[in-house]
Amino acid sequence: MVTFGTPPMRFTPHTMSVSLDRITDFLSTVPLFRELDRSAVRGFAELTREQKFAKGAMIVSEGDAGDALYVVRSGEVKVVLSGEDGREVILHVLGVGEHFGELALIDGRPRSAHVVSTQASSLLVLRRADFRRQVEQNPQVAWGLMVELSRRLRQADGTIGSLVLLDVPGRVAKVLLEHATPGEPATLVKQLTHQTIAQMIGASRETVSRAMAEFQDKGLIAVQRRVVTITNRPALEARARPRL
């Protein structure tokens, strides 16, 4: 079940300003808007609306009208494709500050995948028509959008390459590295289950579990209370490279 925001309330101008300031602060951290000055970001913030979703809610469905950008303000969502046999392939797992729907801002075509909340989540929604009007006033956002699309394309190329060139442990290593914080030791920002990783790399949960156990035995990672910490990044990076 999808819920939209909170019940209507009376807001004083001061309360509205505080809320708008918080949204502006948040959007300023999102790569798409990071290079804009505060007044420009506030212009976008004024046009967003917040939607709340329970865990497991369908946010958008494949084939829906592509008419908005969504930014994750809290919680987590997954972008998935579902086969006719019911199998699910996870394309992305998105957390706070990440977004989806960029292509819809450009071409307005139907959604190419489902997006489902994996936790209770709050999303900021910016409609395509509103976004385009703001871009006309702030062309720098268009450049930010191109940079983001370029990053996503490179990521997709890397995923395709890993599916072709890496064995399952190599693919698992690549997922762990992609979702870990920088620095030493690195910790996974998203607590990905073995089943989720399996759906991301096209493998069985059992095979992923064996790979994770192998990495722990060799001292590449440590797992405590479902939190994965990379303890030997160079070795894990080597495992994520194709073995020719």
PDB file of C-alpha atoms in Angstrom:
ATOM      1  CA  MET A   1       0.000   0.000   0.000  1.00  0.00           C
ATOM      2  CA  VAL A   2       1.335   3.411  -0.924  1.00  0.00           C
ATOM      3  CA  THR A   3       0.742   6.385   1.324  1.00  0.00           C
ATOM      4  CA  PHE A   4       1.195   9.915   0.158  1.00  0.00           C
ATOM      5  CA  GLY A   5       2.617  12.303   2.713  1.00  0.00           C
ATOM      6  CA  THR A   6       0.891  13.121   5.995  1.00  0.00           C
ATOM      7  CA  PRO A   7      -2.664  14.340   6.597  1.00  0.00           C
ATOM      8  CA  PRO A   8      -3.233  17.995   5.718  1.00  0.00           C
ATOM      9  CA  MET A   9      -2.046  20.326   8.501  1.00  0.00           C
ATOM     10  CA  ARG A  10      -2.018  24.029   9.117  1.00  0.00           C
ATOM     11  CA  PHE A  11       1.489  25.436   8.801  1.00  0.00           C
ATOM     12  CA  THR A  12       2.612  28.847   9.899  1.00  0.00           C
ATOM     13  CA  PRO A  13       4.921  30.700   7.476  1.00  0.00           C
ATOM     14  CA  HIS A  14       7.814  30.049   9.908  1.00  0.00           C
ATOM     15  CA  THR A  15       7.149  26.272   9.891  1.00  0.00           C
ATOM     16  CA  MET A  16       6.960  26.217   6.113  1.00  0.00           C
ATOM     17  CA  SER A  17      10.246  28.131   5.869  1.00  0.00           C
ATOM     18  CA  VAL A  18      12.023  25.720   8.230  1.00  0.00           C
ATOM     19  CA  SER A  19      10.747  22.735   6.234  1.00  0.00           C
ATOM     20  CA  LEU A  20      11.783  24.333   2.943  1.00  0.00           C
ATOM     21  CA  ASP A  21      15.211  25.125   4.356  1.00  0.00           C
ATOM     22  CA  ARG A  22      15.669  21.476   5.340  1.00  0.00           C
ATOM     23  CA  ILE A  23      14.712  20.259   1.882  1.00  0.00           C
ATOM     24  CA  THR A  24      17.049  22.833   0.329  1.00  0.00           C
ATOM     25  CA  ASP A  25      19.872  21.659   2.598  1.00  0.00           C
ATOM     26  CA  PHE A  26      19.213  18.065   1.604  1.00  0.00           C
ATOM     27  CA  LEU A  27      19.010  18.719  -2.150  1.00  0.00           C
ATOM     28  CA  SER A  28      22.293  20.630  -1.930  1.00  0.00           C
ATOM     29  CA  THR A  29      23.979  17.317  -1.083  1.00  0.00           C
ATOM     30  CA  VAL A  30      22.519  15.507  -4.121  1.00  0.00           C
ATOM     31  CA  PRO A  31      25.044  15.384  -7.016  1.00  0.00           C
ATOM     32  CA  LEU A  32      22.471  16.616  -9.509  1.00  0.00           C
ATOM     33  CA  PHE A  33      22.093  19.917  -7.636  1.00  0.00           C
ATOM     34  CA  ARG A  34      25.410  20.163  -5.771  1.00  0.00           C
ATOM     35  CA  GLU A  35      27.009  22.768  -8.067  1.00  0.00           C
ATOM     36  CA  LEU A  36      24.088  25.218  -7.880  1.00  0.00           C
ATOM     37  CA  ASP A  37      23.954  28.201  -5.568  1.00  0.00           C
ATOM     38  CA  ARG A  38      21.507  28.014  -2.688  1.00  0.00           C
ATOM     39  CA  SER A  39      18.853  30.222  -4.276  1.00  0.00           C
ATOM     40  CA  ALA A  40      18.724  27.949  -7.335  1.00  0.00           C
ATOM     41  CA  VAL A  41      18.484  24.819  -5.191  1.00  0.00           C
ATOM     42  CA  ARG A  42      15.707  26.451  -3.186  1.00  0.00           C
ATOM     43  CA  GLY A  43      13.833  27.024  -6.436  1.00  0.00           C
ATOM     44  CA  PHE A  44      13.840  23.274  -7.016  1.00  0.00           C
ATOM     45  CA  ALA A  45      12.977  22.565  -3.374  1.00  0.00           C
ATOM     46  CA  GLU A  46       9.859  24.707  -3.666  1.00  0.00           C
ATOM     47  CA  LEU A  47       8.609  22.453  -6.462  1.00  0.00           C
ATOM     48  CA  THR A  48       9.158  19.095  -4.769  1.00  0.00           C
ATOM     49  CA  ARG A  49       6.589  17.168  -2.835  1.00  0.00           C
ATOM     50  CA  GLU A  50       7.243  14.397  -0.373  1.00  0.00           C
ATOM     51  CA  GLN A  51       5.791  10.901  -0.606  1.00  0.00           C
ATOM     52  CA  LYS A  52       6.110   8.205   2.053  1.00  0.00           C
ATOM     53  CA  PHE A  53       6.100   4.475   1.319  1.00  0.00           C
ATOM     54  CA  ALA A  54       5.870   1.462   3.588  1.00  0.00           C
ATOM     55  CA  LYS A  55       8.409  -1.343   3.277  1.00  0.00           C
ATOM     56  CA  GLY A  56       7.646  -3.453   0.206  1.00  0.00           C
ATOM     57  CA  ALA A  57       5.518  -0.793  -1.502  1.00  0.00           C
ATOM     58  CA  MET A  58       5.586  -0.475  -5.293  1.00  0.00           C
ATOM     59  CA  ILE A  59       6.721   3.091  -5.975  1.00  0.00           C
ATOM     60  CA  VAL A  60       6.601   2.932  -9.771  1.00  0.00           C
ATOM     61  CA  SER A  61       5.850   0.038 -12.102  1.00  0.00           C
ATOM     62  CA  GLU A  62       7.440  -0.834 -15.410  1.00  0.00           C
ATOM     63  CA  GLY A  63       5.378   0.834 -18.124  1.00  0.00           C
ATOM     64  CA  ASP A  64       4.123   3.695 -15.907  1.00  0.00           C
ATOM     65  CA  ALA A  65       4.295   7.187 -17.329  1.00  0.00           C
ATOM     66  CA  GLY A  66       7.791   8.632 -16.940  1.00  0.00           C
ATOM     67  CA  ASP A  67       6.865  12.025 -15.591  1.00  0.00           C
ATOM     68  CA  ALA A  68       9.029  12.653 -12.518  1.00  0.00           C
ATOM     69  CA  LEU A  69      12.391  12.428 -10.775  1.00  0.00           C
ATOM     70  CA  TYR A  70      12.487  10.750  -7.355  1.00  0.00           C
ATOM     71  CA  VAL A  71      15.146  11.459  -4.710  1.00  0.00           C
ATOM     72  CA  VAL A  72      15.463   9.159  -1.681  1.00  0.00           C
ATOM     73  CA  ARG A  73      15.318  11.327   1.432  1.00  0.00           C
ATOM     74  CA  SER A  74      15.201   8.432   3.904  1.00  0.00           C
ATOM     75  CA  GLY A  75      15.060   4.661   3.642  1.00  0.00           C
ATOM     76  CA  GLU A  76      16.087   2.543   0.667  1.00  0.00           C
ATOM     77  CA  VAL A  77      14.610   1.330  -2.630  1.00  0.00           C
ATOM     78  CA  LYS A  78      15.499  -1.233  -5.266  1.00  0.00           C
ATOM     79  CA  VAL A  79      15.174  -0.973  -9.041  1.00  0.00           C
ATOM     80  CA  VAL A  80      14.144  -4.347 -10.426  1.00  0.00           C
ATOM     81  CA  LEU A  81      13.147  -6.227 -13.544  1.00  0.00           C
ATOM     82  CA  SER A  82      10.738  -9.150 -13.222  1.00  0.00           C
ATOM     83  CA  GLY A  83      10.678 -12.083 -15.627  1.00  0.00           C
ATOM     84  CA  GLU A  84       7.577 -13.933 -16.765  1.00  0.00           C
ATOM     85  CA  ASP A  85       8.607 -16.827 -14.514  1.00  0.00           C
ATOM     86  CA  GLY A  86       8.584 -14.540 -11.472  1.00  0.00           C
ATOM     87  CA  ARG A  87      12.354 -14.231 -11.163  1.00  0.00           C
ATOM     88  CA  GLU A  88      13.617 -10.820 -10.129  1.00  0.00           C
ATOM     89  CA  VAL A  89      16.814  -9.094 -11.214  1.00  0.00           C
ATOM     90  CA  ILE A  90      17.951  -6.146  -9.123  1.00  0.00           C
ATOM     91  CA  LEU A  91      19.515  -3.394 -11.214  1.00  0.00           C
ATOM     92  CA  HIS A  92      20.250  -0.938  -8.406  1.00  0.00           C
ATOM     93  CA  VAL A  93      19.808  -0.524  -4.666  1.00  0.00           C
ATOM     94  CA  LEU A  94      19.442   3.189  -3.879  1.00  0.00           C
ATOM     95  CA  GLY A  95      19.859   4.874  -0.506  1.00  0.00           C
ATOM     96  CA  VAL A  96      19.632   8.381   0.929  1.00  0.00           C
ATOM     97  CA  GLY A  97      20.623  11.082  -1.564  1.00  0.00           C
ATOM     98  CA  GLU A  98      20.360   8.784  -4.579  1.00  0.00           C
ATOM     99  CA  HIS A  99      17.690   9.147  -7.205  1.00  0.00           C
ATOM    100  CA  PHE A 100      15.914   7.508 -10.125  1.00  0.00           C
ATOM    101  CA  GLY A 101      13.855   8.696 -13.043  1.00  0.00           C
ATOM    102  CA  GLU A 102      16.599  10.746 -14.729  1.00  0.00           C
ATOM    103  CA  LEU A 103      15.765   9.402 -18.186  1.00  0.00           C
ATOM    104  CA  ALA A 104      12.144  10.425 -17.751  1.00  0.00           C
ATOM    105  CA  LEU A 105      13.291  14.021 -17.336  1.00  0.00           C
ATOM    106  CA  ILE A 106      14.708  13.903 -20.853  1.00  0.00           C
ATOM    107  CA  ASP A 107      12.424  11.741 -22.972  1.00  0.00           C
ATOM    108  CA  GLY A 108       9.266  11.266 -20.893  1.00  0.00           C
ATOM    109  CA  ARG A 109       9.049   7.637 -21.996  1.00  0.00           C
ATOM    110  CA  PRO A 110       7.413   4.953 -19.795  1.00  0.00           C
ATOM    111  CA  ARG A 111       9.327   3.501 -16.860  1.00  0.00           C
ATOM    112  CA  SER A 112      11.724   0.729 -17.855  1.00  0.00           C
ATOM    113  CA  ALA A 113      11.695  -1.078 -14.479  1.00  0.00           C
ATOM    114  CA  HIS A 114       9.842  -1.453 -11.189  1.00  0.00           C
ATOM    115  CA  VAL A 115      10.998   0.461  -8.122  1.00  0.00           C
ATOM    116  CA  VAL A 116      10.121  -1.066  -4.732  1.00  0.00           C
ATOM    117  CA  SER A 117      10.871   0.206  -1.224  1.00  0.00           C
ATOM    118  CA  THR A 118      13.047  -2.194   0.779  1.00  0.00           C
ATOM    119  CA  GLN A 119      12.526  -0.104   3.925  1.00  0.00           C
ATOM    120  CA  ALA A 120       9.981   2.456   5.037  1.00  0.00           C
ATOM    121  CA  SER A 121      11.053   5.339   2.831  1.00  0.00           C
ATOM    122  CA  SER A 122      10.460   9.012   2.161  1.00  0.00           C
ATOM    123  CA  LEU A 123      11.019  10.330  -1.356  1.00  0.00           C
ATOM    124  CA  LEU A 124      11.049  13.813  -2.830  1.00  0.00           C
ATOM    125  CA  VAL A 125       9.253  13.997  -6.173  1.00  0.00           C
ATOM    126  CA  LEU A 126       9.983  16.595  -8.850  1.00  0.00           C
ATOM    127  CA  ARG A 127       7.695  16.588 -11.857  1.00  0.00           C
ATOM    128  CA  ARG A 128       9.220  16.653 -15.334  1.00  0.00           C
ATOM    129  CA  ALA A 129       7.451  19.852 -16.421  1.00  0.00           C
ATOM    130  CA  ASP A 130       8.622  21.691 -13.293  1.00  0.00           C
ATOM    131  CA  PHE A 131      12.168  20.393 -13.743  1.00  0.00           C
ATOM    132  CA  ARG A 132      12.323  21.579 -17.356  1.00  0.00           C
ATOM    133  CA  ARG A 133      11.150  25.073 -16.426  1.00  0.00           C
ATOM    134  CA  GLN A 134      13.829  25.313 -13.753  1.00  0.00           C
ATOM    135  CA  VAL A 135      16.541  24.033 -16.113  1.00  0.00           C
ATOM    136  CA  GLU A 136      15.700  26.818 -18.541  1.00  0.00           C
ATOM    137  CA  GLN A 137      16.622  29.243 -15.774  1.00  0.00           C
ATOM    138  CA  ASN A 138      19.595  27.174 -14.506  1.00  0.00           C
ATOM    139  CA  PRO A 139      21.293  25.430 -17.461  1.00  0.00           C
ATOM    140  CA  GLN A 140      24.005  24.158 -15.120  1.00  0.00           C
ATOM    141  CA  VAL A 141      21.540  21.522 -13.908  1.00  0.00           C
ATOM    142  CA  ALA A 142      21.454  20.072 -17.422  1.00  0.00           C
ATOM    143  CA  TRP A 143      25.207  19.572 -17.208  1.00  0.00           C
ATOM    144  CA  GLY A 144      24.799  17.842 -13.848  1.00  0.00           C
ATOM    145  CA  LEU A 145      22.193  15.586 -15.394  1.00  0.00           C
ATOM    146  CA  MET A 146      24.540  14.636 -18.241  1.00  0.00           C
ATOM    147  CA  VAL A 147      27.309  13.830 -15.757  1.00  0.00           C
ATOM    148  CA  GLU A 148      24.925  11.617 -13.779  1.00  0.00           C
ATOM    149  CA  LEU A 149      23.713   9.801 -16.891  1.00  0.00           C
ATOM    150  CA  SER A 150      27.330   9.263 -17.935  1.00  0.00           C
ATOM    151  CA  ARG A 151      28.072   7.750 -14.524  1.00  0.00           C
ATOM    152  CA  ARG A 152      25.070   5.434 -14.790  1.00  0.00           C
ATOM    153  CA  LEU A 153      26.110   4.353 -18.296  1.00  0.00           C
ATOM    154  CA  ARG A 154      29.638   3.541 -17.128  1.00  0.00           C
ATOM    155  CA  GLN A 155      28.176   1.608 -14.224  1.00  0.00           C
ATOM    156  CA  ALA A 156      25.960  -0.370 -16.600  1.00  0.00           C
ATOM    157  CA  ASP A 157      28.945  -1.130 -18.839  1.00  0.00           C
ATOM    158  CA  GLY A 158      30.860  -2.373 -15.804  1.00  0.00           C
ATOM    159  CA  THR A 159      27.975  -4.585 -14.736  1.00  0.00           C
ATOM    160  CA  ILE A 160      27.690  -6.132 -18.190  1.00  0.00           C
ATOM    161  CA  GLY A 161      31.432  -6.711 -18.298  1.00  0.00           C
ATOM    162  CA  SER A 162      31.461  -8.392 -14.878  1.00  0.00           C
ATOM    163  CA  LEU A 163      28.654 -10.742 -15.875  1.00  0.00           C
ATOM    164  CA  VAL A 164      30.669 -11.838 -18.895  1.00  0.00           C
ATOM    165  CA  LEU A 165      34.209 -11.883 -17.497  1.00  0.00           C
ATOM    166  CA  LEU A 166      33.940 -12.642 -13.770  1.00  0.00           C
ATOM    167  CA  ASP A 167      33.030 -15.811 -11.913  1.00  0.00           C
ATOM    168  CA  VAL A 168      30.486 -15.580  -9.079  1.00  0.00           C
ATOM    169  CA  PRO A 169      33.016 -14.768  -6.301  1.00  0.00           C
ATOM    170  CA  GLY A 170      34.454 -12.037  -8.526  1.00  0.00           C
ATOM    171  CA  ARG A 171      30.999 -10.561  -9.053  1.00  0.00           C
ATOM    172  CA  VAL A 172      30.293 -10.678  -5.318  1.00  0.00           C
ATOM    173  CA  ALA A 173      33.589  -8.892  -4.648  1.00  0.00           C
ATOM    174  CA  LYS A 174      32.658  -6.196  -7.164  1.00  0.00           C
ATOM    175  CA  VAL A 175      29.272  -5.591  -5.512  1.00  0.00           C
ATOM    176  CA  LEU A 176      30.868  -5.304  -2.066  1.00  0.00           C
ATOM    177  CA  LEU A 177      33.409  -2.773  -3.333  1.00  0.00           C
ATOM    178  CA  GLU A 178      30.775  -0.708  -5.154  1.00  0.00           C
ATOM    179  CA  HIS A 179      28.579  -0.383  -2.053  1.00  0.00           C
ATOM    180  CA  ALA A 180      31.303   0.203   0.555  1.00  0.00           C
ATOM    181  CA  THR A 181      32.378   3.462   2.124  1.00  0.00           C
ATOM    182  CA  PRO A 182      35.772   4.860   1.076  1.00  0.00           C
ATOM    183  CA  GLY A 183      38.793   4.571   3.323  1.00  0.00           C
ATOM    184  CA  GLU A 184      40.124   1.831   5.569  1.00  0.00           C
ATOM    185  CA  PRO A 185      38.411  -0.131   6.894  1.00  0.00           C
ATOM    186  CA  ALA A 186      35.484   0.184   4.509  1.00  0.00           C
ATOM    187  CA  THR A 187      31.973  -0.765   5.580  1.00  0.00           C
ATOM    188  CA  LEU A 188      28.972  -1.493   3.406  1.00  0.00           C
ATOM    189  CA  VAL A 189      26.616   1.460   3.475  1.00  0.00           C
ATOM    190  CA  LYS A 190      23.722  -0.757   2.453  1.00  0.00           C
ATOM    191  CA  GLN A 191      23.259  -3.976   4.399  1.00  0.00           C
ATOM    192  CA  LEU A 192      22.763  -6.210   1.374  1.00  0.00           C
ATOM    193  CA  THR A 193      21.480  -9.705   2.091  1.00  0.00           C
ATOM    194  CA  HIS A 194      22.934 -12.705   0.291  1.00  0.00           C
ATOM    195  CA  GLN A 195      19.647 -13.027  -1.606  1.00  0.00           C
ATOM    196  CA  THR A 196      19.818  -9.386  -2.745  1.00  0.00           C
ATOM    197  CA  ILE A 197      23.402  -9.805  -3.945  1.00  0.00           C
ATOM    198  CA  ALA A 198      22.381 -12.965  -5.777  1.00  0.00           C
ATOM    199  CA  GLN A 199      19.624 -11.074  -7.577  1.00  0.00           C
ATOM    200  CA  MET A 200      22.070  -8.333  -8.515  1.00  0.00           C
ATOM    201  CA  ILE A 201      24.627 -10.648 -10.115  1.00  0.00           C
ATOM    202  CA  GLY A 202      22.466 -13.421 -11.563  1.00  0.00           C
ATOM    203  CA  ALA A 203      23.520 -16.197  -9.171  1.00  0.00           C
ATOM    204  CA  SER A 204      21.966 -18.392  -6.496  1.00  0.00           C
ATOM    205  CA  ARG A 205      21.898 -17.362  -2.842  1.00  0.00           C
ATOM    206  CA  GLU A 206      23.824 -20.502  -1.921  1.00  0.00           C
ATOM    207  CA  THR A 207      26.672 -19.620  -4.301  1.00  0.00           C
ATOM    208  CA  VAL A 208      26.846 -16.101  -2.888  1.00  0.00           C
ATOM    209  CA  SER A 209      26.936 -17.479   0.665  1.00  0.00           C
ATOM    210  CA  ARG A 210      29.862 -19.728  -0.257  1.00  0.00           C
ATOM    211  CA  ALA A 211      31.740 -16.781  -1.775  1.00  0.00           C
ATOM    212  CA  MET A 212      31.138 -14.645   1.330  1.00  0.00           C
ATOM    213  CA  ALA A 213      32.356 -17.485   3.557  1.00  0.00           C
ATOM    214  CA  GLU A 214      35.480 -17.809   1.386  1.00  0.00           C
ATOM    215  CA  PHE A 215      36.195 -14.070   1.716  1.00  0.00           C
ATOM    216  CA  GLN A 216      35.822 -14.282   5.502  1.00  0.00           C
ATOM    217  CA  ASP A 217      38.089 -17.324   5.759  1.00  0.00           C
ATOM    218  CA  LYS A 218      40.788 -15.510   3.749  1.00  0.00           C
ATOM    219  CA  GLY A 219      40.491 -12.327   5.828  1.00  0.00           C
ATOM    220  CA  LEU A 220      39.144 -10.156   2.995  1.00  0.00           C
ATOM    221  CA  ILE A 221      35.994  -9.194   4.905  1.00  0.00           C
ATOM    222  CA  ALA A 222      34.559  -9.392   8.406  1.00  0.00           C
ATOM    223  CA  VAL A 223      30.851  -9.796   9.142  1.00  0.00           C
ATOM    224  CA  GLN A 224      29.262  -8.890  12.448  1.00  0.00           C
ATOM    225  CA  ARG A 225      25.526  -8.499  12.985  1.00  0.00           C
ATOM    226  CA  ARG A 226      24.986  -8.381   9.208  1.00  0.00           C
ATOM    227  CA  VAL A 227      27.412  -5.470   8.829  1.00  0.00           C
ATOM    228  CA  VAL A 228      30.142  -6.245   6.293  1.00  0.00           C
ATOM    229  CA  THR A 229      33.535  -4.591   6.720  1.00  0.00           C
ATOM    230  CA  ILE A 230      36.209  -4.860   4.044  1.00  0.00           C
ATOM    231  CA  THR A 231      39.417  -5.679   5.891  1.00  0.00           C
ATOM    232  CA  ASN A 232      41.697  -6.269   2.890  1.00  0.00           C
ATOM    233  CA  ARG A 233      40.640  -3.993   0.058  1.00  0.00           C
ATOM    234  CA  PRO A 234      43.605  -4.729  -2.280  1.00  0.00           C
ATOM    235  CA  ALA A 235      42.926  -8.457  -2.116  1.00  0.00           C
ATOM    236  CA  LEU A 236      39.199  -7.964  -2.667  1.00  0.00           C
ATOM    237  CA  GLU A 237      39.902  -5.635  -5.609  1.00  0.00           C
ATOM    238  CA  ALA A 238      42.174  -8.281  -7.102  1.00  0.00           C
ATOM    239  CA  ARG A 239      39.362 -10.826  -6.745  1.00  0.00           C
ATOM    240  CA  ALA A 240      37.018  -8.433  -8.587  1.00  0.00           C
ATOM    241  CA  ARG A 241      39.311  -8.294 -11.621  1.00  0.00           C
ATOM    242  CA  PRO A 242      38.878 -10.737 -14.523  1.00  0.00           C
ATOM    243  CA  ARG A 243      41.145 -13.756 -14.345  1.00  0.00           C
ATOM    244  CA  LEU A 244      42.534 -14.085 -17.855  1.00  0.00           C
TER     245      LEU A 244
END
